[in-house]
PDB file of C-alpha atoms in Angstrom:
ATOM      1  CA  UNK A   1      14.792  -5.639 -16.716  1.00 53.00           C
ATOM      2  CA  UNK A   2      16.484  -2.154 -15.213  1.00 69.00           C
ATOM      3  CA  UNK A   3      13.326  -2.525 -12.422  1.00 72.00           C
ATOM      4  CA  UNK A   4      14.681  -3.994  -9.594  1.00 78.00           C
ATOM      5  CA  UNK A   5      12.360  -4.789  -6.733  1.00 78.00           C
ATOM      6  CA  UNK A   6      12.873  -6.088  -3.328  1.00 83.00           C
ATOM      7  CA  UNK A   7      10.200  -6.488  -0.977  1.00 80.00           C
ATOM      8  CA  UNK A   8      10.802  -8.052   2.728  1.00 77.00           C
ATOM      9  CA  UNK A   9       8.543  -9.484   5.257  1.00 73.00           C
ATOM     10  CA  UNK A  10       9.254  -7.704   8.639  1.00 63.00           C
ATOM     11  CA  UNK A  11       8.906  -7.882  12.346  1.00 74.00           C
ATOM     12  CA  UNK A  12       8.542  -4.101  12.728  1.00 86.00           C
ATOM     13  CA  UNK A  13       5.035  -3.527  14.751  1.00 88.00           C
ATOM     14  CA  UNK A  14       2.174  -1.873  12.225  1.00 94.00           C
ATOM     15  CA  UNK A  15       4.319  -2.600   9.558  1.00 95.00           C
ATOM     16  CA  UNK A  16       3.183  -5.279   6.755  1.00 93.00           C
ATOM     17  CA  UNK A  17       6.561  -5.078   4.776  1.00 93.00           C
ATOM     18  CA  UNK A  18       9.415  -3.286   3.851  1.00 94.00           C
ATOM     19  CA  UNK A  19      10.225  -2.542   0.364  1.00 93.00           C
ATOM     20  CA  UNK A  20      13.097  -1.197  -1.860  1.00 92.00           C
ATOM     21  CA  UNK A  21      13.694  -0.507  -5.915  1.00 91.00           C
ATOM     22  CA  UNK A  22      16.193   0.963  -8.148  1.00 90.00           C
ATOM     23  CA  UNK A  23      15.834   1.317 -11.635  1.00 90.00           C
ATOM     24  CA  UNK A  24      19.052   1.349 -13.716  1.00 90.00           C
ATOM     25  CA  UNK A  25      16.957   2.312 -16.912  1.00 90.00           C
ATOM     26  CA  UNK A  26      13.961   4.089 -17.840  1.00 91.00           C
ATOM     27  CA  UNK A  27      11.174   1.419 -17.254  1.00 88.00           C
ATOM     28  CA  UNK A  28       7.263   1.105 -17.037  1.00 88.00           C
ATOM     29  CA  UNK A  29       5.801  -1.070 -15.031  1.00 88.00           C
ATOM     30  CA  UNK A  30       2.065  -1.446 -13.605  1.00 91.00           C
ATOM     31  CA  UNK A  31       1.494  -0.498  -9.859  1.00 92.00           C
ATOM     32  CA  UNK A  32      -1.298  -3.076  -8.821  1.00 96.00           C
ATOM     33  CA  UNK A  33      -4.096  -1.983  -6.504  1.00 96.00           C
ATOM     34  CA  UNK A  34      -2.922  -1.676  -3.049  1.00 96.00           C
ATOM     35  CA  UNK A  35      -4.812  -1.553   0.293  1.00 95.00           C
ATOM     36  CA  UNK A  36      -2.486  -0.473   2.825  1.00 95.00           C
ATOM     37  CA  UNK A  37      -1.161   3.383   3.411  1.00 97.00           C
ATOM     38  CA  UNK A  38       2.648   3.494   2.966  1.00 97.00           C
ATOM     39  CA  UNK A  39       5.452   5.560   3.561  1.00 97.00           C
ATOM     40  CA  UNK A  40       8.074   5.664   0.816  1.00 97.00           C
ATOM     41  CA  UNK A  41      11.297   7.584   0.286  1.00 96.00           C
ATOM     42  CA  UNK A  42      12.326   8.738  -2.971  1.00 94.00           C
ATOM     43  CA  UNK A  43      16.270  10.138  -4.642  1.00 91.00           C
ATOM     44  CA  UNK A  44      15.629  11.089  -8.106  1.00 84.00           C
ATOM     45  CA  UNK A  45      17.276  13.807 -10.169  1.00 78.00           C
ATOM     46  CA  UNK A  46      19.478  15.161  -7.154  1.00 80.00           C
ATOM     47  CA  UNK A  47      16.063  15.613  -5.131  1.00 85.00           C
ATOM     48  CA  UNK A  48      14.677  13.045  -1.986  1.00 90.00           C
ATOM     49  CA  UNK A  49      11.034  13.381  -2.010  1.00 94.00           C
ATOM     50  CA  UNK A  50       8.866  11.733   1.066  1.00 97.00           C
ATOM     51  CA  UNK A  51       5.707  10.092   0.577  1.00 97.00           C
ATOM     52  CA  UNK A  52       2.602   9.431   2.847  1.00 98.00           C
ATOM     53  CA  UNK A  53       0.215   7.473   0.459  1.00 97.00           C
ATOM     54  CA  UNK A  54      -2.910   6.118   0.623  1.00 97.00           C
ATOM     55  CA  UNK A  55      -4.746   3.118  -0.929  1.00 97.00           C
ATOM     56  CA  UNK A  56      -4.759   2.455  -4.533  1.00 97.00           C
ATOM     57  CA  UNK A  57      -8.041   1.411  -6.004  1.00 97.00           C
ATOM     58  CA  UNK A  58      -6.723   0.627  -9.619  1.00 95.00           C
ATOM     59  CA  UNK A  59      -4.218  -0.241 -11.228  1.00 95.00           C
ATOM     60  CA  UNK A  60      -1.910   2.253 -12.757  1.00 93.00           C
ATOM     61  CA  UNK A  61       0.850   2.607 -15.472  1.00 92.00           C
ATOM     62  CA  UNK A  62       4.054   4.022 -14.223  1.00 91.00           C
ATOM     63  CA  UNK A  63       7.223   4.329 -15.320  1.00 90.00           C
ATOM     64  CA  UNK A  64      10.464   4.591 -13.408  1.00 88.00           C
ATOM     65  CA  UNK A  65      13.205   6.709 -14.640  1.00 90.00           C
ATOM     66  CA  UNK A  66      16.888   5.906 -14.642  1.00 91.00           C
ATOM     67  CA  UNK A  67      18.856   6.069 -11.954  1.00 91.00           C
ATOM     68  CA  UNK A  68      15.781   6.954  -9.148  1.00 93.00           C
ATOM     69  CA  UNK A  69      16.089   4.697  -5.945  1.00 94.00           C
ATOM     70  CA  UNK A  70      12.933   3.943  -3.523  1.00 94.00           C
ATOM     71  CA  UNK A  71      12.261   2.402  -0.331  1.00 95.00           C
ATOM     72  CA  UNK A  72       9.238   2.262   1.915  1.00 94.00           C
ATOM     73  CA  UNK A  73       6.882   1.064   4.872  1.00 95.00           C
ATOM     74  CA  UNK A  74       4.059  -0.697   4.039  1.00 95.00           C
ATOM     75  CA  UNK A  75       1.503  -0.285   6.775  1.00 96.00           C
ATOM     76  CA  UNK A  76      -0.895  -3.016   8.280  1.00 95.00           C
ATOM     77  CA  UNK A  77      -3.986  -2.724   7.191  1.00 96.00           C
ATOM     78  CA  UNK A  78      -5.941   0.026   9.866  1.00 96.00           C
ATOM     79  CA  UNK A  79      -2.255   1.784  10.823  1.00 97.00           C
ATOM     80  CA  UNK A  80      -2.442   4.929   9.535  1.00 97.00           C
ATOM     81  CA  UNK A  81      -0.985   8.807  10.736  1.00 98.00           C
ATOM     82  CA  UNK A  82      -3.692  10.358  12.022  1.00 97.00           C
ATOM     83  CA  UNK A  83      -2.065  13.608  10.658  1.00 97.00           C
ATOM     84  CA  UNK A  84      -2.887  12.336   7.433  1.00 97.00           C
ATOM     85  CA  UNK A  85      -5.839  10.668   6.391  1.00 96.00           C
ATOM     86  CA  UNK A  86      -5.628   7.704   4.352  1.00 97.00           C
ATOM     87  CA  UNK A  87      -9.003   8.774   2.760  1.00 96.00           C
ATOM     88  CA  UNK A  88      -7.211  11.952   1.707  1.00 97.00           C
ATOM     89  CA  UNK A  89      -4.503   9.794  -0.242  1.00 98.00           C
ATOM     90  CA  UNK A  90      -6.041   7.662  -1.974  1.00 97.00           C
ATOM     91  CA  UNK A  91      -4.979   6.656  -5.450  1.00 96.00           C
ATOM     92  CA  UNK A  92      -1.483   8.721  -5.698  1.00 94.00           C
ATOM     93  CA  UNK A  93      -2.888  11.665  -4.152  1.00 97.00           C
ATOM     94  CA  UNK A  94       0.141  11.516  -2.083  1.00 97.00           C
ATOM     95  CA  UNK A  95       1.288  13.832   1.313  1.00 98.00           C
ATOM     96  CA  UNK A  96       4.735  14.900   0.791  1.00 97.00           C
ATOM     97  CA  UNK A  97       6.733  15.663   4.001  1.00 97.00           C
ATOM     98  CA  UNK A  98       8.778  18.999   4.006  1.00 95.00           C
ATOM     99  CA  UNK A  99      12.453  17.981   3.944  1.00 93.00           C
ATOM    100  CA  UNK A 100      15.433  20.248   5.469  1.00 91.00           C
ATOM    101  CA  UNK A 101      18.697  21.181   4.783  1.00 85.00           C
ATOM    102  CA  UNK A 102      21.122  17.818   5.427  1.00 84.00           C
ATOM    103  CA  UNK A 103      18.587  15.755   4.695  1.00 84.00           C
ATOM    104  CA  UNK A 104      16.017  16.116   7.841  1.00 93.00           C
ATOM    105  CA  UNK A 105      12.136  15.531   7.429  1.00 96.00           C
ATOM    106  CA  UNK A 106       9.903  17.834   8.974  1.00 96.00           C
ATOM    107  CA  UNK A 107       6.859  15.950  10.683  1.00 96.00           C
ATOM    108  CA  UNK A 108       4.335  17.552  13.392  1.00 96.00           C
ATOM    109  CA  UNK A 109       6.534  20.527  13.466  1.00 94.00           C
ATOM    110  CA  UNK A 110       9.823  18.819  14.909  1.00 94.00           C
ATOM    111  CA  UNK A 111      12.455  17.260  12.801  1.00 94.00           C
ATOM    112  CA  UNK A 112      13.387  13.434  12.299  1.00 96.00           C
ATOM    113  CA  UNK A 113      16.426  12.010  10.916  1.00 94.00           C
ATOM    114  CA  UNK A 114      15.727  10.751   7.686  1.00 94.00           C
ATOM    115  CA  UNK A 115      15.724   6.669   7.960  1.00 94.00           C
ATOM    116  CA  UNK A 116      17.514   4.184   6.069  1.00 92.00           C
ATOM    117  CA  UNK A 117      16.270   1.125   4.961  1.00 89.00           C
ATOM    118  CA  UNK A 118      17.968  -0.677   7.826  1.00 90.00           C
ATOM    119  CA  UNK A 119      17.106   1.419  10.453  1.00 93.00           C
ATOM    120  CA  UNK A 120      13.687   2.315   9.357  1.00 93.00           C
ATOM    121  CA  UNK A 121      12.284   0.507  11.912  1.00 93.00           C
ATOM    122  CA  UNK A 122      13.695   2.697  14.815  1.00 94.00           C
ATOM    123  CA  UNK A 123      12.141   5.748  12.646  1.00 95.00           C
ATOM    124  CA  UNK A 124       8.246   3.371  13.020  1.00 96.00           C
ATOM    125  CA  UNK A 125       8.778   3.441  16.419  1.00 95.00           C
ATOM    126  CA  UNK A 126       9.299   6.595  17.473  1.00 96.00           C
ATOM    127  CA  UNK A 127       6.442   7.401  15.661  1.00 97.00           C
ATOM    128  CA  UNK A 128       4.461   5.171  17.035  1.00 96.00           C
ATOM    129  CA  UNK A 129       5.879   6.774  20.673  1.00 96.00           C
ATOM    130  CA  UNK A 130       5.254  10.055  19.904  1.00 97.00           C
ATOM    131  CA  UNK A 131       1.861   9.378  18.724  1.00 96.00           C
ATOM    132  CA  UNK A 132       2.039   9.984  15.466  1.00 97.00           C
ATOM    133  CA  UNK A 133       1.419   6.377  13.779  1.00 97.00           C
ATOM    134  CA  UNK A 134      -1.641   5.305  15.240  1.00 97.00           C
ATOM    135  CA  UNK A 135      -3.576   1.336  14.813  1.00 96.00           C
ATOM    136  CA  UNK A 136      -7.053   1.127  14.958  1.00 94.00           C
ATOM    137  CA  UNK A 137      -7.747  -2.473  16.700  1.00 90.00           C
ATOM    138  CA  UNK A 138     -11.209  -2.643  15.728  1.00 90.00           C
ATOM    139  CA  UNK A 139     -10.306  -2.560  11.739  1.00 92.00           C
ATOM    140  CA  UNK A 140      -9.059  -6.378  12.173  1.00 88.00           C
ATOM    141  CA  UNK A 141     -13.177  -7.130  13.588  1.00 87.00           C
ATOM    142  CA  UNK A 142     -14.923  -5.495  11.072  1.00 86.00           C
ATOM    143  CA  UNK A 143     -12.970  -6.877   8.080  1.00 83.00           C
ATOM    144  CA  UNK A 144     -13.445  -9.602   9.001  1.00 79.00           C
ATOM    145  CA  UNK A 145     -17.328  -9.371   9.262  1.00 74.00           C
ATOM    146  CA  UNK A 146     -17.814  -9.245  13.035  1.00 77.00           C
ATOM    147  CA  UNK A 147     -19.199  -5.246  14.129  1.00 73.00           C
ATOM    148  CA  UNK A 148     -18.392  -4.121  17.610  1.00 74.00           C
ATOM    149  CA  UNK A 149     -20.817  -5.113  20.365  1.00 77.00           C
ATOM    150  CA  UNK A 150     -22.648  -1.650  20.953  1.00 79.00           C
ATOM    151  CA  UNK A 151     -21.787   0.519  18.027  1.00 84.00           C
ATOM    152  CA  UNK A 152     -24.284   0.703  14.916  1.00 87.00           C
ATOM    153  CA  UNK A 153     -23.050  -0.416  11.487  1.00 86.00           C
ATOM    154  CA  UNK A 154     -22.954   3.124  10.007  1.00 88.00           C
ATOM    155  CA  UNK A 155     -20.622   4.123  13.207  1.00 90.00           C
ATOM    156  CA  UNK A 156     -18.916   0.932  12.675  1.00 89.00           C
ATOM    157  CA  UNK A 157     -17.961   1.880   8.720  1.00 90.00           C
ATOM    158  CA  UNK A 158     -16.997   5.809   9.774  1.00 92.00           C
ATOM    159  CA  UNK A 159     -14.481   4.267  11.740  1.00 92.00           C
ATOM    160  CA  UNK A 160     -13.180   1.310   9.288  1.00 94.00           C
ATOM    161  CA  UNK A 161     -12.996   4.316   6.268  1.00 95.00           C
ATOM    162  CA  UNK A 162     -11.006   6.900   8.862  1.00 95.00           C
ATOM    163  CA  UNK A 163      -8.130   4.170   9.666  1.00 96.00           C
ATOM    164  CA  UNK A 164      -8.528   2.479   6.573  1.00 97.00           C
ATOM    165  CA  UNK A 165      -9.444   4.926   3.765  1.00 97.00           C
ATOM    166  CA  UNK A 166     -11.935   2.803   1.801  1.00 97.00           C
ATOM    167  CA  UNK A 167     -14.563   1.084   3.072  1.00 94.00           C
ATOM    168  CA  UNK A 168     -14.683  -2.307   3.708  1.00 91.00           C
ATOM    169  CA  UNK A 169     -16.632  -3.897   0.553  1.00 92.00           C
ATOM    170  CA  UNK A 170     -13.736  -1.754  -1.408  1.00 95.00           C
ATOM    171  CA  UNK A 171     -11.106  -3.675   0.578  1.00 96.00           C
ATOM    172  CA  UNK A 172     -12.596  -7.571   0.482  1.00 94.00           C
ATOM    173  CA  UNK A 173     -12.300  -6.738  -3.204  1.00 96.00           C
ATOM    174  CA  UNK A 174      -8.560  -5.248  -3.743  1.00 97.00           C
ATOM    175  CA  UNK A 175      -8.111  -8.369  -1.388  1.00 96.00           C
ATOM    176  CA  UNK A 176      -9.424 -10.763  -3.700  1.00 96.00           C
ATOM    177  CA  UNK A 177      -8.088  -9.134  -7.029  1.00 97.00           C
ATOM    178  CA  UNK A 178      -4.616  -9.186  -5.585  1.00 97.00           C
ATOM    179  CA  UNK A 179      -4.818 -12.945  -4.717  1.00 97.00           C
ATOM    180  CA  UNK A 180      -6.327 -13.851  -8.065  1.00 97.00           C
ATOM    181  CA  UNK A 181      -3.750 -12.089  -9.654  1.00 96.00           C
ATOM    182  CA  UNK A 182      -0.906 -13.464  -8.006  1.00 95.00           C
ATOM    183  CA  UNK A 183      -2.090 -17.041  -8.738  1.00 97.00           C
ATOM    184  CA  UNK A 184      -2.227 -15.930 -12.528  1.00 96.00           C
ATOM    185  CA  UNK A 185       1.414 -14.996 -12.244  1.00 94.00           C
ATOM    186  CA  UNK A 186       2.394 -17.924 -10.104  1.00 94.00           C
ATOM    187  CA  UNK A 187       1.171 -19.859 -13.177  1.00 93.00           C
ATOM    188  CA  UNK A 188      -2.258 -21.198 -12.126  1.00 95.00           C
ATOM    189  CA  UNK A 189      -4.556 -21.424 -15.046  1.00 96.00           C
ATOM    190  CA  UNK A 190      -7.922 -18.854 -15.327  1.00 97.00           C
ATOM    191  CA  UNK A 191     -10.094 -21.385 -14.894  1.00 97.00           C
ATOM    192  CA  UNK A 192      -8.302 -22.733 -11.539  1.00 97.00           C
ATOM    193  CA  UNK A 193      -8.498 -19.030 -10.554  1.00 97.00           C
ATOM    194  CA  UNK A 194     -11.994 -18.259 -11.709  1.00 97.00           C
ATOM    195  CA  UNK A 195     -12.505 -21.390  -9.407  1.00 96.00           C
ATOM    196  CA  UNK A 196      -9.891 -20.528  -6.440  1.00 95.00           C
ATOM    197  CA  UNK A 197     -10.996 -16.661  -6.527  1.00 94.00           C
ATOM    198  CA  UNK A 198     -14.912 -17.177  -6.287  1.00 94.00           C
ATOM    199  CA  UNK A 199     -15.324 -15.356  -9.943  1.00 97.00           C
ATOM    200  CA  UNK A 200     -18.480 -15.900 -11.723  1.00 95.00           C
ATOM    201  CA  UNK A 201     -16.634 -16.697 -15.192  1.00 96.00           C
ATOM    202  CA  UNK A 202     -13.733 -16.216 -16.620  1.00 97.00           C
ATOM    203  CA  UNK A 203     -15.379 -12.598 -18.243  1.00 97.00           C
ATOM    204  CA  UNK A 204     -15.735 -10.996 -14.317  1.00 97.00           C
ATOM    205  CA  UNK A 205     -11.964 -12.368 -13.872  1.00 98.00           C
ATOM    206  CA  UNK A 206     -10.965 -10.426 -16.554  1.00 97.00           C
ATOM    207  CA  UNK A 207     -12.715  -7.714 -15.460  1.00 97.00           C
ATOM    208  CA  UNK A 208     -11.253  -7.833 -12.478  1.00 97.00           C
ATOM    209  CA  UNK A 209      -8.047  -8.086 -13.684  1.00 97.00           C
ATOM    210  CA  UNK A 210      -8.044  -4.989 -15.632  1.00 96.00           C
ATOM    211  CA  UNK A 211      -9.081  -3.502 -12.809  1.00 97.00           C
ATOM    212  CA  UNK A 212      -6.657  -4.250 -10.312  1.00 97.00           C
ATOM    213  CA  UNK A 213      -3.338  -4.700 -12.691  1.00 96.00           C
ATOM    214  CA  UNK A 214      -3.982  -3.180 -16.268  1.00 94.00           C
ATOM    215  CA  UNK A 215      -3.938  -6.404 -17.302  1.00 94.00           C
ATOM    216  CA  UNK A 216      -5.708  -9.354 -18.858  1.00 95.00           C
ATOM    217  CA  UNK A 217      -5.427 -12.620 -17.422  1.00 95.00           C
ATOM    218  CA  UNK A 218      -3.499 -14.407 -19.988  1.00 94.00           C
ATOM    219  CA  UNK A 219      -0.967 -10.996 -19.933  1.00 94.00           C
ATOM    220  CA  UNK A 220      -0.355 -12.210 -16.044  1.00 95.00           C
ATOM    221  CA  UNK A 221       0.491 -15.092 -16.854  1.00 92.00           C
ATOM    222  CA  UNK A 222       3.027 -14.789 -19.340  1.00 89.00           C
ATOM    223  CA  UNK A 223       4.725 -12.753 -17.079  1.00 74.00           C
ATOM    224  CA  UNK A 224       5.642 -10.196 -19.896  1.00 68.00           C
ATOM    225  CA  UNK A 225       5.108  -6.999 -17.480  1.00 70.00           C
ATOM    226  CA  UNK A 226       6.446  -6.018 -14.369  1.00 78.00           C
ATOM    227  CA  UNK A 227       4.235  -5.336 -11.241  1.00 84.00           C
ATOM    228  CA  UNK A 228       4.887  -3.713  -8.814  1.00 85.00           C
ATOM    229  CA  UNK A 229       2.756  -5.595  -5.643  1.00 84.00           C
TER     230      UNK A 229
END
């Protein structure tokens, strides 16, 4: 496999996980759907490239050529840069961040030392300081099928789409495409995850699957493609 794909569990406030990859050949892989924004730094071809991305509501064919590095933030769900909206970015329809000579990024009209992957959490934070990476608290209540005490459910959705950048139906089912899918790679039969995923029958799980991965069910589990979570 010359896809090589690291992805690490942090402690870094707003931040779901930081990720790296390298590919040391040409390779395709799938990008699953995804329902977090991101920020992701790219070397390929003698040229970095930053990314502000939104969601991704399908799942997409890539391919990753040789010698190109990557690293990223994954945000919580509801962090967002308010500079960018995440309804703007959905499905690769990516922000890219002006870069400057010795290898600055341009953000807000000041200039930021580019982070590393180790010290990419001291780059979250002083975005978060200045303002500039912003949480909205009452994402975690409304996902979760609870609506602010006072505010009408068409306010209520504005403001879950503006942090988020899909609405809430959209994310409960990337949610439960991305579990079902995991258990189909973890090796869980697709009748255990018809069951485990609340699917109809196995014909809306492979639906489903197509949807969210490019994949069918029985391709998931055989592990014979690379995905990129």
């Amino acid at each position: 496999m010359g896809f090589i794909f690291n992805a690490v569990a942090g402690e870094i406030p707003l931040v779901q996980r930081v990720w790296s990859a390298r590919c040391e050949a040409t390779t395709g892989f799938s990008s699953v759907i995804k329902p977090s924004s991101m920020i992701a730094f790219a070397w390929g071809r003698g040229r970095l490239t930053v990314h502000v991305k939104g969601p991704e509501t399908s799942g997409t064919s890539m391919t990753c050529p040789e010698g190109s590095e990557f690293f990223g933030v994954e945000l919580r769900v509801g962090a967002y840069l308010p500079l960018y909206p995440p309804s703007r970015l959905t499905d690769l329809r990516d922000a890219l961040l002006p870069t400057l000579p010795g290898g600055r990024i341009l953000l807000d009209n000041r200039d930021w030392e580019m982070p590393t992957e180790q010290n990419v959490d001291v780059f979250v934070d002083r975005l978060v300081r200045a303002g500039l990476l912003a949480f909205d608290p009452l994402v975690d209540e409304i996902r979760h099928g609870e609506r602010p005490r006072g505010m009408s459910e068409r306010i209520a959705q504005l403001r879950f789409r503006r942090a988020v950048g899909i609405s809430h139906r959209k994310l409960a089912s990337i949610e439960r495409a991305r579990h079902a899918a995991q258990l189909l790679v973890a090796g869980r039969t697709i009748a255990e995850v018809v069951t485990a995923g609340g699917f109809y029958d196995q014909s809306q799980l492979a639906r489903a699957m197509r949807w969210a991965t490019g994949h069918t069910p029985g391709e998931l589990r055989s592990s014979s493609t690379f995905l990129a979570w």
